[in-house]
C-alpha positions as a Python dict, from the first residue, in 0.01 Angstrom:
ca = {
    (1, 'M'): (0, 0, 0),
    (2, 'P'): (-290, -193, -41),
    (3, 'S'): (-255, -539, -107),
    (4, 'E'): (-326, -658, -462),
    (5, 'P'): (-619, -874, -468),
    (6, 'S'): (-557, -1233, -480),
    (7, 'R'): (-626, -1388, -790),
    (8, 'K'): (-781, -1751, -830),
    (9, 'P'): (-577, -1980, -977),
    (10, 'A'): (-644, -2079, -1319),
    (11, 'R'): (-874, -2371, -1381),
    (12, 'A'): (-717, -2627, -1552),
    (13, 'G'): (-961, -2710, -1884),
    (14, 'R'): (-902, -2959, -2163),
    (15, 'V'): (-670, -2890, -2450),
    (16, 'R'): (-856, -2819, -2761),
    (17, 'S'): (-763, -3013, -3041),
    (18, 'P'): (-677, -2864, -3389),
    (19, 'I'): (-1010, -2800, -3604),
    (20, 'P'): (-988, -3074, -3848),
    (21, 'S'): (-985, -2980, -4233),
    (22, 'P'): (-1348, -3054, -4363),
    (23, 'A'): (-1359, -3412, -4548),
    (24, 'A'): (-1371, -3429, -4950),
    (25, 'P'): (-1717, -3532, -5057),
    (26, 'P'): (-1720, -3893, -5116),
    (27, 'A'): (-1791, -3816, -5514),
    (28, 'L'): (-1426, -3609, -5516),
    (29, 'I'): (-1231, -3886, -5309),
    (30, 'P'): (-1140, -4080, -5591),
    (31, 'F'): (-1023, -3768, -5793),
    (32, 'R'): (-731, -3768, -5526),
    (33, 'D'): (-611, -4095, -5673),
    (34, 'P'): (-219, -4032, -5844),
    (35, 'A'): (-341, -4225, -6153),
    (36, 'I'): (-654, -4036, -6232),
    (37, 'L'): (-470, -3721, -6180),
    (38, 'T'): (-192, -3850, -6404),
    (39, 'A'): (-449, -3935, -6688),
    (40, 'A'): (-614, -3563, -6623),
    (41, 'K'): (-309, -3418, -6716),
    (42, 'R'): (-266, -3599, -7041),
    (43, 'V'): (-648, -3518, -7112),
    (44, 'L'): (-595, -3142, -7016),
    (45, 'A'): (-291, -3119, -7250),
    (46, 'H'): (-504, -3128, -7528),
    (47, 'Q'): (-690, -2801, -7430),
    (48, 'V'): (-1043, -2956, -7350),
    (49, 'C'): (-1354, -2831, -7155),
    (50, 'D'): (-1492, -2936, -6813),
    (51, 'H'): (-1766, -3174, -7014),
    (52, 'C'): (-1467, -3335, -7247),
    (53, 'L'): (-1251, -3385, -6918),
    (54, 'G'): (-1510, -3505, -6682),
    (55, 'R'): (-1652, -3773, -6947),
    (56, 'Q'): (-1304, -3950, -6984),
    (57, 'F'): (-1383, -4016, -6593),
    (58, 'A'): (-1749, -4055, -6625),
    (59, 'R'): (-1717, -4400, -6440),
    (60, 'V'): (-1492, -4329, -6171),
    (61, 'S'): (-1781, -4169, -5924),
    (62, 'T'): (-2121, -4117, -5904),
    (63, 'G'): (-2354, -3817, -5798),
    (64, 'L'): (-2153, -3562, -6034),
    (65, 'S'): (-2236, -3407, -6374),
    (66, 'N'): (-1903, -3426, -6629),
    (67, 'A'): (-1903, -3076, -6610),
    (68, 'E'): (-1873, -3079, -6206),
    (69, 'R'): (-1593, -3365, -6290),
    (70, 'G'): (-1407, -3171, -6533),
    (71, 'R'): (-1420, -2843, -6293),
    (72, 'T'): (-1291, -3063, -5987),
    (73, 'L'): (-1014, -3190, -6167),
    (74, 'R'): (-863, -2867, -6314),
    (75, 'Q'): (-915, -2721, -5975),
    (76, 'L'): (-689, -3013, -5866),
    (77, 'L'): (-460, -2961, -6093),
    (78, 'G'): (-445, -2590, -6099),
    (79, 'K'): (-491, -2544, -6469),
    (80, 'P'): (-725, -2271, -6640),
    (81, 'A'): (-1025, -2336, -6876),
    (82, 'P'): (-909, -2299, -7236),
    (83, 'R'): (-1079, -2046, -7456),
    (84, 'A'): (-1170, -2335, -7720),
    (85, 'C'): (-1220, -2698, -7673),
    (86, 'S'): (-1017, -2904, -7918),
    (87, 'V'): (-1267, -3188, -7893),
    (88, 'C'): (-1649, -3076, -7879),
    (89, 'D'): (-1566, -2716, -8046),
    (90, 'G'): (-1790, -2560, -7784),
    (91, 'L'): (-2083, -2771, -7851),
    (92, 'F'): (-2193, -2805, -7452),
    (93, 'T'): (-2245, -2407, -7472),
    (94, 'R'): (-2466, -2454, -7718),
    (95, 'L'): (-2715, -2726, -7558),
    (96, 'D'): (-2971, -2499, -7519),
    (97, 'H'): (-3005, -2382, -7877),
    (98, 'W'): (-3031, -2767, -7948),
    (99, 'A'): (-3288, -2830, -7686),
    (100, 'S'): (-3487, -2500, -7852),
    (101, 'R'): (-3472, -2674, -8198),
    (102, 'A'): (-3585, -2993, -8053),
    (103, 'A'): (-3895, -2852, -7906),
    (104, 'A'): (-3985, -2656, -8226),
    (105, 'A'): (-3938, -2978, -8413),
    (106, 'L'): (-4227, -3175, -8156),
    (107, 'E'): (-4439, -2888, -8208),
    (108, 'G'): (-4789, -3043, -8336),
    (109, 'L'): (-4744, -3390, -8209),
    (110, 'E'): (-4932, -3556, -7940),
    (111, 'F'): (-4673, -3760, -7717),
    (112, 'R'): (-4615, -3806, -7320),
    (113, 'T'): (-4285, -3933, -7361),
    (114, 'F'): (-3987, -3860, -7540),
    (115, 'R'): (-3604, -3977, -7600),
    (116, 'V'): (-3290, -3764, -7753),
    (117, 'G'): (-3064, -3949, -7980),
    (118, 'S'): (-2770, -3759, -8193),
    (119, 'Q'): (-2540, -3847, -8457),
    (120, 'P'): (-2208, -3653, -8371),
    (121, 'G'): (-2050, -3699, -8706),
    (122, 'P'): (-1682, -3800, -8819),
    (123, 'Q'): (-1517, -3436, -8697),
    (124, 'F'): (-1630, -3532, -8329),
    (125, 'L'): (-1610, -3896, -8319),
    (126, 'Q'): (-1245, -3869, -8466),
    (127, 'K'): (-1129, -3629, -8217),
    (128, 'E'): (-1272, -3810, -7926),
    (129, 'E'): (-1093, -4120, -8055),
    (130, 'D'): (-790, -3994, -8086),
    (131, 'L'): (-826, -3866, -7694),
    (132, 'W'): (-941, -4279, -7589),
    (133, 'E'): (-609, -4356, -7811),
    (134, 'E'): (-362, -4172, -7544),
    (135, 'V'): (-568, -4208, -7200),
    (136, 'G'): (-774, -4512, -7252),
    (137, 'I'): (-1141, -4584, -7256),
    (138, 'E'): (-1172, -4756, -6887),
    (139, 'H'): (-1360, -4498, -6733),
    (140, 'C'): (-1497, -4291, -7054),
    (141, 'E'): (-1884, -4218, -7138),
    (142, 'P'): (-1922, -4143, -7516),
    (143, 'L'): (-1985, -3739, -7621),
    (144, 'K'): (-2325, -3871, -7781),
    (145, 'S'): (-2444, -3986, -7443),
    (146, 'E'): (-2387, -3674, -7245),
    (147, 'V'): (-2542, -3481, -7566),
    (148, 'N'): (-2827, -3675, -7527),
    (149, 'R'): (-2883, -3694, -7164),
    (150, 'E'): (-2817, -3322, -7132),
    (151, 'V'): (-3004, -3215, -7387),
    (152, 'G'): (-3316, -3443, -7274),
    (153, 'K'): (-3279, -3298, -6933),
    (154, 'L'): (-3323, -2949, -7088),
    (155, 'L'): (-3598, -3056, -7278),
    (156, 'E'): (-3796, -3220, -6966),
    (157, 'R'): (-3800, -2868, -6827),
    (158, 'L'): (-3907, -2712, -7165),
    (159, 'L'): (-4168, -2987, -7251),
    (160, 'G'): (-4290, -3053, -6899),
    (161, 'K'): (-4272, -3434, -7046),
    (162, 'K'): (-4052, -3707, -6911),
    (163, 'A'): (-3788, -3862, -7088),
    (164, 'D'): (-3823, -4257, -7151),
    (165, 'R'): (-3630, -4550, -7284),
    (166, 'S'): (-3922, -4674, -7488),
    (167, 'P'): (-4086, -4328, -7615),
    (168, 'D'): (-4352, -4199, -7820),
    (169, 'V'): (-4127, -3998, -8008),
    (170, 'T'): (-3729, -3994, -8037),
    (171, 'V'): (-3561, -3644, -8125),
    (172, 'V'): (-3222, -3724, -8357),
    (173, 'L'): (-3009, -3454, -8351),
    (174, 'D'): (-2757, -3439, -8645),
    (175, 'L'): (-2451, -3246, -8479),
    (176, 'A'): (-2254, -3254, -8807),
    (177, 'A'): (-2518, -3134, -9028),
    (178, 'G'): (-2697, -2923, -8781),
    (179, 'K'): (-3036, -3060, -8832),
    (180, 'V'): (-3327, -3196, -8619),
    (181, 'A'): (-3507, -3495, -8739),
    (182, 'V'): (-3825, -3669, -8555),
    (183, 'Q'): (-3880, -4041, -8500),
    (184, 'I'): (-4256, -4119, -8410),
    (185, 'A'): (-4332, -4444, -8256),
    (186, 'P'): (-4614, -4660, -8434),
    (187, 'L'): (-4962, -4700, -8256),
    (188, 'Y'): (-5068, -5087, -8212),
    (189, 'V'): (-5456, -5153, -8203),
    (190, 'F'): (-5553, -5549, -8127),
    (191, 'G'): (-5894, -5660, -8251),
    (192, 'A'): (-6049, -5932, -8442),
    (193, 'Y'): (-6244, -5897, -8762),
    (194, 'Q'): (-6490, -6068, -9000),
    (195, 'K'): (-6516, -6041, -9375),
    (196, 'L'): (-6890, -6056, -9483),
    (197, 'V'): (-6830, -6059, -9885),
    (198, 'R'): (-6627, -6253, -10096),
    (199, 'G'): (-6387, -6077, -10352),
    (200, 'I'): (-6164, -5887, -10150),
    (201, 'P'): (-5837, -5943, -10017),
    (202, 'Q'): (-5713, -5906, -9669),
    (203, 'T'): (-5429, -5657, -9738),
    (204, 'K'): (-5315, -5483, -10073),
    (205, 'W'): (-5320, -5663, -10384),
    (206, 'E'): (-5319, -5562, -10738),
    (207, 'T'): (-5578, -5517, -10954),
    (208, 'Y'): (-5850, -5502, -10614),
    (209, 'A'): (-5935, -5137, -10526),
    (210, 'T'): (-6077, -5219, -10164),
    (211, 'T'): (-5921, -5430, -9874),
    (212, 'V'): (-5992, -5580, -9522),
    (213, 'E'): (-5688, -5339, -9447),
    (214, 'D'): (-5817, -5030, -9610),
    (215, 'I'): (-6156, -5072, -9454),
    (216, 'I'): (-6044, -5111, -9090),
    (217, 'A'): (-5787, -4849, -9106),
    (218, 'R'): (-5952, -4520, -9301),
    (219, 'P'): (-6104, -4426, -8946),
    (220, 'F'): (-5802, -4491, -8785),
    (221, 'M'): (-5558, -4285, -9023),
    (222, 'R'): (-5781, -3992, -9009),
    (223, 'A'): (-5796, -3958, -8638),
    (224, 'A'): (-5418, -4025, -8593),
    (225, 'K'): (-5328, -3850, -8846),
    (226, 'A'): (-5092, -4090, -8938),
    (227, 'R'): (-4859, -4130, -9233),
    (228, 'A'): (-4951, -4533, -9318),
    (229, 'H'): (-5071, -4849, -9195),
    (230, 'A'): (-5019, -5197, -9226),
    (231, 'L'): (-5258, -5504, -9070),
    (232, 'H'): (-5085, -5835, -8938),
    (233, 'G'): (-5351, -6086, -8942),
    (234, 'M'): (-5344, -6426, -8758),
    (235, 'G'): (-5371, -6596, -9078),
    (236, 'R'): (-5567, -6479, -9400),
    (237, 'E'): (-5890, -6616, -9601),
    (238, 'D'): (-5885, -6658, -9931),
    (239, 'I'): (-5992, -6356, -10172),
    (240, 'D'): (-6316, -6527, -10288),
    (241, 'A'): (-6381, -6680, -9891),
    (242, 'R'): (-6583, -6534, -9646),
    (243, 'C'): (-6430, -6492, -9274),
    (244, 'L'): (-6734, -6556, -9055),
    (245, 'A'): (-6508, -6631, -8756),
    (246, 'W'): (-6362, -6337, -8588),
    (247, 'R'): (-5997, -6342, -8702),
    (248, 'P'): (-5768, -6167, -8458),
    (249, 'F'): (-5560, -5899, -8603),
    (250, 'V'): (-5325, -5633, -8508),
    (251, 'L'): (-5342, -5265, -8709),
    (252, 'E'): (-4999, -5077, -8714),
    (253, 'L'): (-5037, -4710, -8753),
    (254, 'E'): (-4714, -4528, -8877),
    (255, 'D'): (-4598, -4191, -8768),
    (256, 'P'): (-4925, -4090, -8577),
    (257, 'R'): (-4936, -3726, -8510),
    (258, 'V'): (-5222, -3795, -8238),
    (259, 'R'): (-5189, -4078, -8002),
    (260, 'T'): (-5520, -4084, -7798),
    (261, 'L'): (-5768, -4229, -8016),
    (262, 'P'): (-6158, -4321, -7924),
    (263, 'L'): (-6143, -4676, -7974),
    (264, 'R'): (-6482, -4759, -7936),
    (265, 'L'): (-6600, -4483, -8179),
    (266, 'L'): (-6360, -4598, -8437),
    (267, 'E'): (-6510, -4923, -8399),
    (268, 'K'): (-6879, -4778, -8487),
    (269, 'Q'): (-6689, -4604, -8777),
    (270, 'V'): (-6548, -4946, -8915),
    (271, 'N'): (-6895, -5113, -8858),
    (272, 'R'): (-7069, -4883, -9081),
    (273, 'S'): (-6939, -5082, -9370),
    (274, 'A'): (-7157, -5395, -9514),
    (275, 'K'): (-6824, -5555, -9581),
    (276, 'V'): (-6617, -5594, -9274),
    (277, 'Q'): (-6676, -5592, -8874),
    (278, 'V'): (-6423, -5560, -8585),
    (279, 'R'): (-6477, -5584, -8236),
    (280, 'G'): (-6267, -5604, -7919),
    (281, 'L'): (-6030, -5309, -7997),
    (282, 'Q'): (-5760, -5240, -7740),
    (283, 'W'): (-5421, -5078, -7733),
    (284, 'S'): (-5153, -5326, -7841),
    (285, 'S'): (-4771, -5399, -7908),
    (286, 'K'): (-4514, -5478, -8160),
    (287, 'D'): (-4470, -5791, -7941),
    (288, 'E'): (-4829, -5883, -7971),
    (289, 'V'): (-4777, -5839, -8390),
    (290, 'R'): (-4523, -6113, -8335),
    (291, 'G'): (-4731, -6354, -8158),
    (292, 'V'): (-5034, -6291, -8356),
    (293, 'K'): (-4849, -6350, -8686),
    (294, 'A'): (-4636, -6671, -8511),
    (295, 'A'): (-4980, -6820, -8413),
    (296, 'R'): (-5114, -7126, -8613),
    (297, 'P'): (-5464, -7237, -8493),
    (298, 'D'): (-5667, -7479, -8624),
    (299, 'K'): (-5951, -7348, -8869),
    (300, 'T'): (-6300, -7488, -8934),
    (301, 'Y'): (-6435, -7441, -9275),
    (302, 'R'): (-6762, -7469, -9445),
    (303, 'L'): (-6768, -7533, -9811),
    (304, 'A'): (-7052, -7577, -10074),
    (305, 'V'): (-6938, -7863, -10330),
    (306, 'R'): (-7065, -7951, -10624),
    (307, 'F'): (-7020, -8301, -10780),
    (308, 'A'): (-6964, -8410, -11129),
    (309, 'K'): (-7200, -8717, -11077),
    (310, 'P'): (-7499, -8781, -10837),
    (311, 'V'): (-7373, -8908, -10487),
    (312, 'K'): (-7590, -9085, -10238),
    (313, 'D'): (-7356, -9094, -9925),
    (314, 'L'): (-7090, -8894, -9741),
    (315, 'R'): (-6962, -9146, -9490),
    (316, 'P'): (-6693, -9247, -9682),
    (317, 'L'): (-6541, -8888, -9654),
    (318, 'K'): (-6458, -8984, -9313),
    (319, 'A'): (-6158, -9168, -9443),
    (320, 'L'): (-6025, -8864, -9497),
    (321, 'V'): (-5978, -8746, -9108),
    (322, 'G'): (-5593, -8805, -9046),
    (323, 'I'): (-5306, -8705, -9248),
    (324, 'I'): (-5310, -8572, -9582),
    (325, 'M'): (-5008, -8514, -9803),
    (326, 'Q'): (-5030, -8187, -10029),
    (327, 'Q'): (-4786, -8082, -10275),
    (328, 'T'): (-4789, -7696, -10312),
    (329, 'P'): (-5089, -7631, -10508),
    (330, 'Q'): (-5111, -7518, -10863),
    (331, 'R'): (-5279, -7218, -10809),
    (332, 'V'): (-5027, -7084, -10560),
    (333, 'L'): (-4690, -7210, -10724),
    (334, 'H'): (-4624, -6929, -10924),
    (335, 'R'): (-4532, -6771, -10533),
    (336, 'R'): (-4450, -7079, -10318),
    (337, 'A'): (-4209, -7350, -10357),
    (338, 'D'): (-4315, -7646, -10473),
    (339, 'L'): (-4316, -7868, -10171),
    (340, 'L'): (-4461, -8183, -10013),
    (341, 'R'): (-4649, -8081, -9698),
    (342, 'K'): (-4768, -8328, -9433),
    (343, 'R'): (-5124, -8173, -9297),
    (344, 'R'): (-5374, -8325, -9058),
    (345, 'V'): (-5767, -8309, -9117),
    (346, 'K'): (-5923, -8305, -8760),
    (347, 'A'): (-6269, -8354, -8792),
    (348, 'L'): (-6536, -8357, -9182),
    (349, 'S'): (-6856, -8365, -9127),
    (350, 'G'): (-7116, -8285, -9423),
    (351, 'R'): (-7464, -8336, -9559),
    (352, 'L'): (-7618, -8390, -9890),
    (353, 'T'): (-7865, -8067, -10015),
    (354, 'S'): (-7901, -8261, -10349),
    (355, 'P'): (-7797, -8546, -10526),
    (356, 'R'): (-7512, -8366, -10679),
    (357, 'D'): (-7449, -8079, -10388),
    (358, 'A'): (-7283, -8120, -10062),
    (359, 'V'): (-7182, -7875, -9778),
    (360, 'L'): (-6918, -7975, -9580),
    (361, 'E'): (-6758, -7883, -9264),
    (362, 'V'): (-6389, -7917, -9224),
    (363, 'R'): (-6153, -7867, -8930),
    (364, 'G'): (-5803, -7859, -9037),
    (365, 'E'): (-5442, -7771, -8854),
    (366, 'A'): (-5284, -7441, -8977),
    (367, 'G'): (-5159, -7445, -9348),
    (368, 'L'): (-5418, -7727, -9471),
    (369, 'Y'): (-5488, -7614, -9854),
    (370, 'V'): (-5866, -7689, -9764),
    (371, 'K'): (-6003, -7635, -10149),
    (372, 'E'): (-5737, -7889, -10226),
    (373, 'L'): (-5851, -8135, -10000),
    (374, 'V'): (-6187, -8113, -10175),
    (375, 'T'): (-6084, -8120, -10564),
    (376, 'G'): (-5747, -8326, -10523),
    (377, 'D'): (-5574, -8074, -10742),
    (378, 'G'): (-5479, -8306, -10979),
    (379, 'G'): (-5351, -8556, -10787),
    (380, 'R'): (-5150, -8335, -10600),
    (381, 'T'): (-5338, -8385, -10243),
    (382, 'T'): (-5416, -8742, -10159),
    (383, 'P'): (-5653, -8837, -10010),
    (384, 'S'): (-5939, -8609, -10133),
    (385, 'V'): (-6313, -8601, -10146),
    (386, 'A'): (-6244, -8629, -10522),
    (387, 'A'): (-6106, -8937, -10522),
    (388, 'V'): (-6339, -9082, -10263),
    (389, 'L'): (-6636, -8966, -10457),
    (390, 'G'): (-6549, -8856, -10760),
    (391, 'P'): (-6472, -8502, -10967),
    (392, 'C'): (-6607, -8216, -10768),
    (393, 'Q'): (-6545, -7854, -10757),
    (394, 'V'): (-6579, -7578, -10430),
    (395, 'K'): (-6853, -7342, -10510),
    (396, 'T'): (-6800, -7151, -10218),
    (397, 'L'): (-6596, -7135, -9883),
    (398, 'D'): (-6637, -6979, -9563),
    (399, 'V'): (-6376, -6984, -9278),
    (400, 'I'): (-6648, -7016, -8996),
    (401, 'Q'): (-6400, -7070, -8683),
    (402, 'I'): (-6052, -6978, -8563),
    (403, 'H'): (-5945, -7203, -8301),
    (404, 'A'): (-5723, -6956, -8128),
    (405, 'G'): (-5861, -7084, -7745),
    (406, 'R'): (-5708, -6895, -7489),
    (407, 'R'): (-5344, -6921, -7533),
    (408, 'R'): (-5151, -6612, -7496),
    (409, 'Y'): (-5044, -6405, -7825),
    (410, 'G'): (-4775, -6150, -7706),
    (411, 'T'): (-4933, -5955, -7422),
    (412, 'R'): (-5296, -6090, -7388),
    (413, 'K'): (-5508, -6384, -7373),
    (414, 'L'): (-5694, -6461, -7689),
    (415, 'G'): (-6061, -6564, -7624),
    (416, 'I'): (-6198, -6497, -7987),
}
């Protein structure tokens, strides 16, 4: 019989090690901590959805949504999903509905950025707090935070706009009442104005139909479709005074439905008025409002003064340069506390236009009552022009310079 073919000896090969089980993704590793699993069991005893389960461990790991955290923990513990959630009552299954309602509420508004806020109501808050009493709050995220974030993501996709912490509009979801409200951020416009006539106040005043604010704001209100306005000025001139200097201001427009405004065109529209002129209009901010209102620049005034008796020489008035003591003027006592104030006159010059008439220019620090510097206000301001040269009255008053310099107010340097 033929011999069997010889077989080659088997080659010694490498011993293959068993295929290792895949490592858990880093985001899931913390959920295998026995302490976390024990806490999750206590939460699951309350029959909660994946969102409300995962939210109790939101700070345990990153890279997962709360729903993904909840599903992971549920699978690790082998627990089925409940028919209804005892905490949110199915709220997270209705987020698309809330996003659609929010989008509808924003129709007709111009905005680039938005933010979502919510008011959960006592029924949600109490259920969540009851859960926290049992499992603690070390790792949790509040329900409203998740609602705000998840509805915000849906709105970004619906609107093609970005959520932002400093938004143009804020949508507020009243989860208990089932209502949606919209809060529109104000618009702020910086500029400087001149008041070219006497007899109109800067802002709203009883018995005066026209104000500087109204003249400036009128074209802006039409263009922005705003609900209301406010003028924040760097000080204010008296009603019977002109302001020939350029006074910095910020115009605030409340609830504007339109946010893109043609500032140069609006400047021209304001300047059609013979009473008020504006210049240097730029977009501004609430921070700049604070800066403008807090500023206390020197001012230079021009006053036409009438003396009771002829005057030959104004040089004695140089004695007024320096510290002036002023008791609250009688004309403003009805709205100001009766206090003694120390003010400084920094410069004073003048010329006689007739034996009984003079034009004075006075530079004083902020808060100087310049009319009373002239009249003496019955001895409440000392020294005064009247004390030096005899009784006199102010015929006209103009603000001719506001020494804002190039200091920074809010977000810009002013060189008005």
